[in-house]
Coordinates of C-alpha atoms in Angstrom, one line a residue:
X15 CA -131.0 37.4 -50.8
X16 CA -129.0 40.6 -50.7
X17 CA -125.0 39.0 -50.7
X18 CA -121.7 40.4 -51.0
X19 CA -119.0 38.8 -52.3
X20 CA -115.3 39.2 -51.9
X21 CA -112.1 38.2 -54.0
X22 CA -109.2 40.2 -54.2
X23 CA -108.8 39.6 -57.3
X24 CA -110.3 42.1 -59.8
X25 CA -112.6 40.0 -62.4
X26 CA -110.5 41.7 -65.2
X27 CA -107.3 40.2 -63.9
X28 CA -105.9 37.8 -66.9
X29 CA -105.3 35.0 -64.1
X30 CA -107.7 32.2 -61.9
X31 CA -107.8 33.8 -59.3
X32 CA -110.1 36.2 -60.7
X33 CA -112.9 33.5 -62.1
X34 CA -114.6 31.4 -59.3
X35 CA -116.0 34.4 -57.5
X36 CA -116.9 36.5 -60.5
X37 CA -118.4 33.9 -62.3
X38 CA -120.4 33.0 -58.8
X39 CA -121.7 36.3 -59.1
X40 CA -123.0 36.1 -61.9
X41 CA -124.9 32.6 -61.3
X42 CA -125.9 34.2 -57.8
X43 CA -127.5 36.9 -60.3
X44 CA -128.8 35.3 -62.6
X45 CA -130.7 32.9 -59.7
X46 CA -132.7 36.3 -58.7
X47 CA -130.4 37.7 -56.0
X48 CA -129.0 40.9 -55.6
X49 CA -125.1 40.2 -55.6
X50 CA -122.4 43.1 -54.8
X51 CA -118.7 42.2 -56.0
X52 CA -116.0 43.8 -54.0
X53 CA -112.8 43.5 -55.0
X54 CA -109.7 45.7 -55.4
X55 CA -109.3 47.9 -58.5
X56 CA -107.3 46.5 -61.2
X57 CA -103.6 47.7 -61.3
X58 CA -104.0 51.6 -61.0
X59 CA -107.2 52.0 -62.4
X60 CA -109.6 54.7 -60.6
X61 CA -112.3 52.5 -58.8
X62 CA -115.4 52.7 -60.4
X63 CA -117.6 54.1 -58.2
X64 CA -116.7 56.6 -55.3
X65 CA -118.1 55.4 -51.6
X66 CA -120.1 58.5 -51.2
X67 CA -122.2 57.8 -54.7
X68 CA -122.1 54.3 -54.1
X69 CA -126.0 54.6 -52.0
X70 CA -127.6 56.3 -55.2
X71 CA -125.8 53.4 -57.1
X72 CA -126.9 50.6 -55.4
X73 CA -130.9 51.9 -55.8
X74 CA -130.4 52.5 -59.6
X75 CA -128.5 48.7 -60.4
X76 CA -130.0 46.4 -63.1
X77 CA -129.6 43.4 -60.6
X78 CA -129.9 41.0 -63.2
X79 CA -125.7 41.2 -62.8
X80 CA -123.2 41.5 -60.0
X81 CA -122.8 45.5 -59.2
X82 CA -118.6 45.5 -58.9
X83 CA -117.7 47.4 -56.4
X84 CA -113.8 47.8 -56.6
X85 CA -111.6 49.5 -54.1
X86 CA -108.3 51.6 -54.0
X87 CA -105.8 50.5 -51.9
X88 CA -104.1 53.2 -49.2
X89 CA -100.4 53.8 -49.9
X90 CA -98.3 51.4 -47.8
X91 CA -94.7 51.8 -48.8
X92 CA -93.6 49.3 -46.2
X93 CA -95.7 46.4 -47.1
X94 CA -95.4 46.7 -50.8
X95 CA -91.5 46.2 -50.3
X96 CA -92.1 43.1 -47.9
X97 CA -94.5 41.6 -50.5
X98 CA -92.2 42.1 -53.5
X99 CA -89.2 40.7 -51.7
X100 CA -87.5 44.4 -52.0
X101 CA -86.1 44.1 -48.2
X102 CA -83.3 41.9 -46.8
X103 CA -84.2 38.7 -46.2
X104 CA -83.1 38.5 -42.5
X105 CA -85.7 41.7 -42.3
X106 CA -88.3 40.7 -44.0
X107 CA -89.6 37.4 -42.3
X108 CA -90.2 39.3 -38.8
X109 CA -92.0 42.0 -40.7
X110 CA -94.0 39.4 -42.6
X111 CA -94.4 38.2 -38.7
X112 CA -95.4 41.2 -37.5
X113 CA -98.2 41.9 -40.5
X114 CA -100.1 38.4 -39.8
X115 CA -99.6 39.0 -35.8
X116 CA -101.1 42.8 -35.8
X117 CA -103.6 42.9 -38.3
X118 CA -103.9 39.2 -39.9
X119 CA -102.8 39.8 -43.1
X120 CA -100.8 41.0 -45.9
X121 CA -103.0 43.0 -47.6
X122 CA -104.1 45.6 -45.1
X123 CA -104.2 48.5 -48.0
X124 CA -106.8 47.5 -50.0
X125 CA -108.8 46.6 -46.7
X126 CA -108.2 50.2 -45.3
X127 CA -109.4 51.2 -49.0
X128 CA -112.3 49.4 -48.8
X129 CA -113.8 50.6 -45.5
X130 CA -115.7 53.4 -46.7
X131 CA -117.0 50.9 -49.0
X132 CA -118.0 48.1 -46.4
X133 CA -119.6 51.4 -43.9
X134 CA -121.6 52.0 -47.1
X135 CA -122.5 48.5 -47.9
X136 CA -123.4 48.0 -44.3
X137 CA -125.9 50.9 -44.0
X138 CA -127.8 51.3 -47.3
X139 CA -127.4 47.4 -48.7
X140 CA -127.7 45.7 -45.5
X141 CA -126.4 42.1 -47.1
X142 CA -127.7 39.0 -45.6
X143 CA -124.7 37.6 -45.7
X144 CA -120.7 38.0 -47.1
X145 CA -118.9 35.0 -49.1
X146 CA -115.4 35.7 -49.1
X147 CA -112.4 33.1 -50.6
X148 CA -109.1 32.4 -49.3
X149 CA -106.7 33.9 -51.3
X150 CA -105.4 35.7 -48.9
X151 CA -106.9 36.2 -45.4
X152 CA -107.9 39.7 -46.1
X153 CA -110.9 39.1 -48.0
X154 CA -112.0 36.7 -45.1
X155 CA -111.3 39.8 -42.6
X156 CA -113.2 41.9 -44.8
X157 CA -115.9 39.8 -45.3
X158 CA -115.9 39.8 -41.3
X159 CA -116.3 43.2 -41.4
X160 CA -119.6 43.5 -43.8
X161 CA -121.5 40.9 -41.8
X162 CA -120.6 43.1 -37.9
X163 CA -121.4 46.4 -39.6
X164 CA -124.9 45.0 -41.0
X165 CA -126.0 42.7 -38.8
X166 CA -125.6 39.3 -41.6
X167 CA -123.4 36.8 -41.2
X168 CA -120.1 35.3 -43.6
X169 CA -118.7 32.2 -45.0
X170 CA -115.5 31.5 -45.5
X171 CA -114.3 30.0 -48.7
X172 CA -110.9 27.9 -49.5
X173 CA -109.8 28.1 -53.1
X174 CA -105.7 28.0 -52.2
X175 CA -104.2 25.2 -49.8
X176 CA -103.8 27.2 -46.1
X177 CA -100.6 25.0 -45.5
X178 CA -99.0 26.6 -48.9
X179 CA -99.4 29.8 -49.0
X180 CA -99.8 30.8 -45.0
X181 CA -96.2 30.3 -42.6
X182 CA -95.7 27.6 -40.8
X183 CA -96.1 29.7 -37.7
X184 CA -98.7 31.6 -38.7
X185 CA -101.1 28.7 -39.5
X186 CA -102.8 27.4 -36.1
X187 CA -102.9 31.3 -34.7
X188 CA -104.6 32.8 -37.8
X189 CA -106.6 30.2 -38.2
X190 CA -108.2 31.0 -34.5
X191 CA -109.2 34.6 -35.9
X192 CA -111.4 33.4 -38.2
X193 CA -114.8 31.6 -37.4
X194 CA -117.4 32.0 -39.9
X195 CA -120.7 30.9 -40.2
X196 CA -119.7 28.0 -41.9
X197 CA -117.2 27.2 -44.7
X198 CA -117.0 26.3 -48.2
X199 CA -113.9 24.4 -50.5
X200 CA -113.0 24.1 -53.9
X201 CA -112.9 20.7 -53.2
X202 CA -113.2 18.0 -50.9
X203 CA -109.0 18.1 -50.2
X204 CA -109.9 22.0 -49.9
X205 CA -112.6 20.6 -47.3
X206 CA -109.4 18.2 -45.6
X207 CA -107.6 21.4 -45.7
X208 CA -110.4 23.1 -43.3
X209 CA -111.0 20.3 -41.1
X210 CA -107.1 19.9 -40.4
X211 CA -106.7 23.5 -39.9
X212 CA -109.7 24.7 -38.6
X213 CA -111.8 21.9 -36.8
X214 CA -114.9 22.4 -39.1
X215 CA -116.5 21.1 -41.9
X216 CA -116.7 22.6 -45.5
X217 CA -119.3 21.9 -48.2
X218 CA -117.7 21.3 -51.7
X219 CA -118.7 24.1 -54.5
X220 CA -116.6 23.3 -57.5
X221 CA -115.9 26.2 -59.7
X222 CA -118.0 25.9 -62.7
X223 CA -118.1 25.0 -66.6
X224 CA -119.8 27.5 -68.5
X225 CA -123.0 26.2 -71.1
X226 CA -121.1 26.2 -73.7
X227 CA -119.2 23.0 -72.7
X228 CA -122.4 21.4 -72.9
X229 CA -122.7 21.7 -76.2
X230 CA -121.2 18.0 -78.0
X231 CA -117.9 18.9 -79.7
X232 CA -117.2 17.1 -83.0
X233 CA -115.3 14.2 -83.4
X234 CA -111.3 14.6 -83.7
X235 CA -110.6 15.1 -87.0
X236 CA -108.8 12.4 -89.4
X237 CA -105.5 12.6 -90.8
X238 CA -101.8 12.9 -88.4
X239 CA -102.4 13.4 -84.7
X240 CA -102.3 16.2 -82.4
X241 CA -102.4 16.2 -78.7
X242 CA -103.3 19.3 -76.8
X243 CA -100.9 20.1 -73.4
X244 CA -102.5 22.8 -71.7
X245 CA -101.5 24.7 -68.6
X246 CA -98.3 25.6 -65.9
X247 CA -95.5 23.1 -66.8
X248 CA -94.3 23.2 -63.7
X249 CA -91.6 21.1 -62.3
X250 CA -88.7 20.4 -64.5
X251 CA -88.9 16.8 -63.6
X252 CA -92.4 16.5 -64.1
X253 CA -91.4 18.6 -67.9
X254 CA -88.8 15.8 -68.7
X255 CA -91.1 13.2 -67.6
X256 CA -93.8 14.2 -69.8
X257 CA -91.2 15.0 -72.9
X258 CA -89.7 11.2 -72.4
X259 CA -93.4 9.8 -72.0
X260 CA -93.9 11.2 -75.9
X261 CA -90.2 10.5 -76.9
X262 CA -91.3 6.3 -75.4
X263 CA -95.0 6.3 -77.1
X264 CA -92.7 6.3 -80.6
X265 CA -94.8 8.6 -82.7
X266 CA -94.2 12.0 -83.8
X267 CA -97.6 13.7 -82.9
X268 CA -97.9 17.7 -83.7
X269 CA -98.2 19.4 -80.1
X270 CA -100.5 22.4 -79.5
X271 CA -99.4 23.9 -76.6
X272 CA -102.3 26.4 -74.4
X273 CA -100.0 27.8 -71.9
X274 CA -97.8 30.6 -70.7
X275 CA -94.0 28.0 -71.2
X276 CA -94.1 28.0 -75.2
X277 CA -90.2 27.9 -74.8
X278 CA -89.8 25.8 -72.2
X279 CA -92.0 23.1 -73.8
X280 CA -90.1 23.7 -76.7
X281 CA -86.4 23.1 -75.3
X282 CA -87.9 19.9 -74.0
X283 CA -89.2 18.4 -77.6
X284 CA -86.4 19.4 -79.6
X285 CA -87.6 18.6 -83.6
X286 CA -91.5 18.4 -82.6
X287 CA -94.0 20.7 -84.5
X288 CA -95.0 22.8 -81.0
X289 CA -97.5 25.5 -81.8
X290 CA -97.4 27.6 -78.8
X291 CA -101.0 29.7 -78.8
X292 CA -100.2 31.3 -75.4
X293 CA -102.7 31.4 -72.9
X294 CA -106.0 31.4 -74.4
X295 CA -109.9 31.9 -73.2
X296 CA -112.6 28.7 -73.5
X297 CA -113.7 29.8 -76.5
X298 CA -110.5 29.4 -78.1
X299 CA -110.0 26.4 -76.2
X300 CA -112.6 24.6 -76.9
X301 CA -111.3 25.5 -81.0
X302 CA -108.0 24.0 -80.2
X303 CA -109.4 20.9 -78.8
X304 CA -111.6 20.2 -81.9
X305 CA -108.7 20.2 -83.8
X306 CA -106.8 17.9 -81.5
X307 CA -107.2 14.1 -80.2
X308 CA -106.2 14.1 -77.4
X309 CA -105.6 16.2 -74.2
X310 CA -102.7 16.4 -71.8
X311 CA -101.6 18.4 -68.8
X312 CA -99.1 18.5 -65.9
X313 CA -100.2 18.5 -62.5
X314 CA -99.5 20.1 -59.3
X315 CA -100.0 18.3 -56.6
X316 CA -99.4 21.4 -54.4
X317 CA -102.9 22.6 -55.4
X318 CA -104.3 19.9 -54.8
X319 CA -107.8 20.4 -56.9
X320 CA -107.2 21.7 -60.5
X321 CA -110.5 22.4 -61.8
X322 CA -109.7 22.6 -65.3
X323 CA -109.5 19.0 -65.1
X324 CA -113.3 19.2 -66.0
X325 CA -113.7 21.1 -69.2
X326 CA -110.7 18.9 -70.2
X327 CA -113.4 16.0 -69.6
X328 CA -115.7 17.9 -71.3
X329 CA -114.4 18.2 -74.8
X330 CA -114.6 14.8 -75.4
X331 CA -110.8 13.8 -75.9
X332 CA -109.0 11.4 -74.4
X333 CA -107.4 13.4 -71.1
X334 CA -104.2 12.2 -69.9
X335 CA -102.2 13.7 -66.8
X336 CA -98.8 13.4 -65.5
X337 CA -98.1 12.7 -62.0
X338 CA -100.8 11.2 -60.8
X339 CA -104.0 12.4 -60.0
X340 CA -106.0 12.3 -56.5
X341 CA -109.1 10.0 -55.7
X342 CA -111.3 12.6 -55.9
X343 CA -110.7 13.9 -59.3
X344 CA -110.3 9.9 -60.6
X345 CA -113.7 9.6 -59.4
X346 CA -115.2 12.7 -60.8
X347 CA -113.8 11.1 -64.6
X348 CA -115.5 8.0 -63.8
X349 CA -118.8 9.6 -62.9
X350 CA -118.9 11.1 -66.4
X351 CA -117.8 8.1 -68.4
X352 CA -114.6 10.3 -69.4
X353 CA -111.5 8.5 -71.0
X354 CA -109.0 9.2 -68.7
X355 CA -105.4 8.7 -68.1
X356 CA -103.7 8.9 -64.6
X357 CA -99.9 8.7 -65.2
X358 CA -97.0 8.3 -62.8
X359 CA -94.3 8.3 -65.0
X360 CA -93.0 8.6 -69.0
X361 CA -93.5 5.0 -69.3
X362 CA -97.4 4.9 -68.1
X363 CA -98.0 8.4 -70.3
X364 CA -96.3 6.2 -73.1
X365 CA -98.7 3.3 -72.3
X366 CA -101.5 5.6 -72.3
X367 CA -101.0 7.5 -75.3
X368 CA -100.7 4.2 -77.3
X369 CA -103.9 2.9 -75.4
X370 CA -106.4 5.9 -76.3
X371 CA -105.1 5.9 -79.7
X372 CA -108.4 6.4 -82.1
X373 CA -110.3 6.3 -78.9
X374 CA -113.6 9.2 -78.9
X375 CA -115.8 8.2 -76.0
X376 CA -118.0 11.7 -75.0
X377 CA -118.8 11.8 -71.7
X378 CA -122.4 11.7 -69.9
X379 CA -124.2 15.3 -70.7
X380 CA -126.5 14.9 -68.0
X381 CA -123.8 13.9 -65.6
X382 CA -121.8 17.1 -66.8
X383 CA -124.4 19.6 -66.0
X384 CA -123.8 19.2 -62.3
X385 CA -121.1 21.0 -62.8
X386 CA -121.7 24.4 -64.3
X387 CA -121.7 27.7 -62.7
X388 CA -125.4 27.6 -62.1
X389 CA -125.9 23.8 -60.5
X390 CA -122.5 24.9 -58.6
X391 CA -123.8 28.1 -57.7
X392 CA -127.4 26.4 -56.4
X393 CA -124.6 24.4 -54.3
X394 CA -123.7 27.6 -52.6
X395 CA -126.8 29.3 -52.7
X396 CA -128.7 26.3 -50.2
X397 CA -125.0 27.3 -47.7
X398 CA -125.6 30.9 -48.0
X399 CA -129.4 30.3 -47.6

């Protein structure tokens, strides 16, 4: 198939919200089809490729890999100020009113950028279909716009809970704009999310693990131990919470700490060895965990799937969350035998930690391959199909 897929986020972009559509490219790609990225341009960078050399482009591509076509946004004073919070408050929820009511959306410069691109993609691609994912409704719009212009038709994908991050008002009379082909969900809450919302059903493609994770890490290593905390810290009472849970357990365990709140985690373990890393890729995760024993983060229950849950799982520690996690993700750690701790409170991390104490139970292998970019992507493939 000839697809186009779109994410606002540039795959560059040192956040998530760059990673599940990138890294479905590529899987896309490497399952034989030809796969166009479109995204907006990363910071101020120059796009690289201009619409009217993006025809001689698209015959020349090694499609063995996603061509990224990235896209300038059009200056828009107005609604750069509105999404930066740089206008009075009293001013600045009509305008946010007025964006989502006359053009459904907030990011209407990158999608006037891209429409060179999508008359382009439209007339020398010709894409069977368009996969865009909520993080905003303008990559759905734009997505829209490929499949009218050639003919294909889209899919709608939810990565970001529609009751968080759209208004209140806004949520029933967007959400009438918008009916795709059919839709896809991060997860099966993403797939509540759509039925509530929307009145339609959603298949579940989990973002992926890459190969690597696979691979059987060793066993922790002897001597004093180390837990890994990795992630947003988020709520303070979740933070204390989680600093009283180690504080109850009554061992002084070294803390390695993969996240972005070094000083905050700090402030909360006064007199702990906390070696703050910062935010680090897999590879360097997968490093840290060797050297740990066990694996720890905080959840939010606002995102409602956290799909780093699995290559936690997958280094073969002991994982351990605080507050508690849904169904769905309890059930994934059973289906891969993983040694996993649901916590609601310091005393159950406390009981938990003591519990998985010189524990090393790897999970299922086989079981763990259903969840890579390439089985996730064959997932998508059969809905884009």
């Amino acid at each position: 198939m000839r697809l186009v897929f779109v994410n606002h986020c540039h795959p560059d972009t040192p956040h998530v919200c760059a990673t599940r559509v990138a890294r479905m490219a590529e899987a896309c790609a490497r399952a034989g089809h030809q796969v166009v990225l479109l995204t907006q341009t990363l910071d101020d960078d120059p796009p690289q490729v201009l619409p009217e050399h993006l025809p001689g482009v698209l015959d020349s591509h090694d499609w063995s890999r996603p061509l990224l076509v990235d896209c300038p946004p059009r200056s828009a004073p107005l609604l750069n100020a509105v999404r930066d919070g740089q206008v009075p408050r009293w001013l600045r929820l009509p305008l946010l009113a007025a964006f989502y009511v006359g053009r459904s959306g907030l990011f209407t410069d990158w999608r006037d950028g891209a429409a060179p691109y999508v008359e382009q993609l439209a007339r020398h691609f010709r894409p069977h279909c368009a996969w865009a994912t909520f993080g905003n409704t303008d990559a759905w719009v734009l997505a829209r716009q490929v499949a009218r212009q050639s003919g294909g038709r889209w899919a709608a994908d939810l990565k970001d809970p529609w009751r968080i991050f759209i208004p209140g008002p806004m949520r029933r009379l967007l959400a009438k704009r918008f009916e795709p082909k059919t839709f896809t969900a991060l997860s099966d809450q993403h797939g509540d999310e759509i039925r509530r919302w929307f009145g339609q059903p959603a298949v579940t493609v989990y973002s992926g693990i890459d190969e690597g994770f696979l691979t059987i890490p060793p066993p922790p290593p002897p001597g004093p131990w180390k837990i890994l905390i990795i992630g947003a810290l988020y709520d303070s009472s979740h933070l204390f919470q989680l600093a009283e849970g180690l504080r109850r357990w009554g061992r002084k365990a070294s803390i390695v700490y993969a996240g972005s709140e070094g000083a905050r985690l700090r402030d909360a373990l006064p007199g702990w060895n906390v070696e703050t890393p910062g935010y680090v890729d897999l590879v360097t995760l997968r490093q840290l965990a060797a050297q740990c024993h066990a694996s720890l983060y905080v959840r939010n229950p606002r995102a409602l799937y956290q799909h780093k849950l699995v290559e936690l799982l997958a280094l073969d520690r002991p994982v351990l969350c605080l507050p508690e996690e849904a169904p769905e993700s309890l059930a994934i750690a059973r289906f891969l035998g993983a040694d996993f701790r649901s916590c609601a409170d310091a005393d159950a991390l406390a009981q938990g930690l003591a519990e998985v104490m010189g524990r090393h139970r790897p999970v299922d292998r086989a079981r763990l391959a259903e969840y890579t970019w390439d089985s996730q992507a064959e997932r998508l493939l059969k809905v884009l199909s």
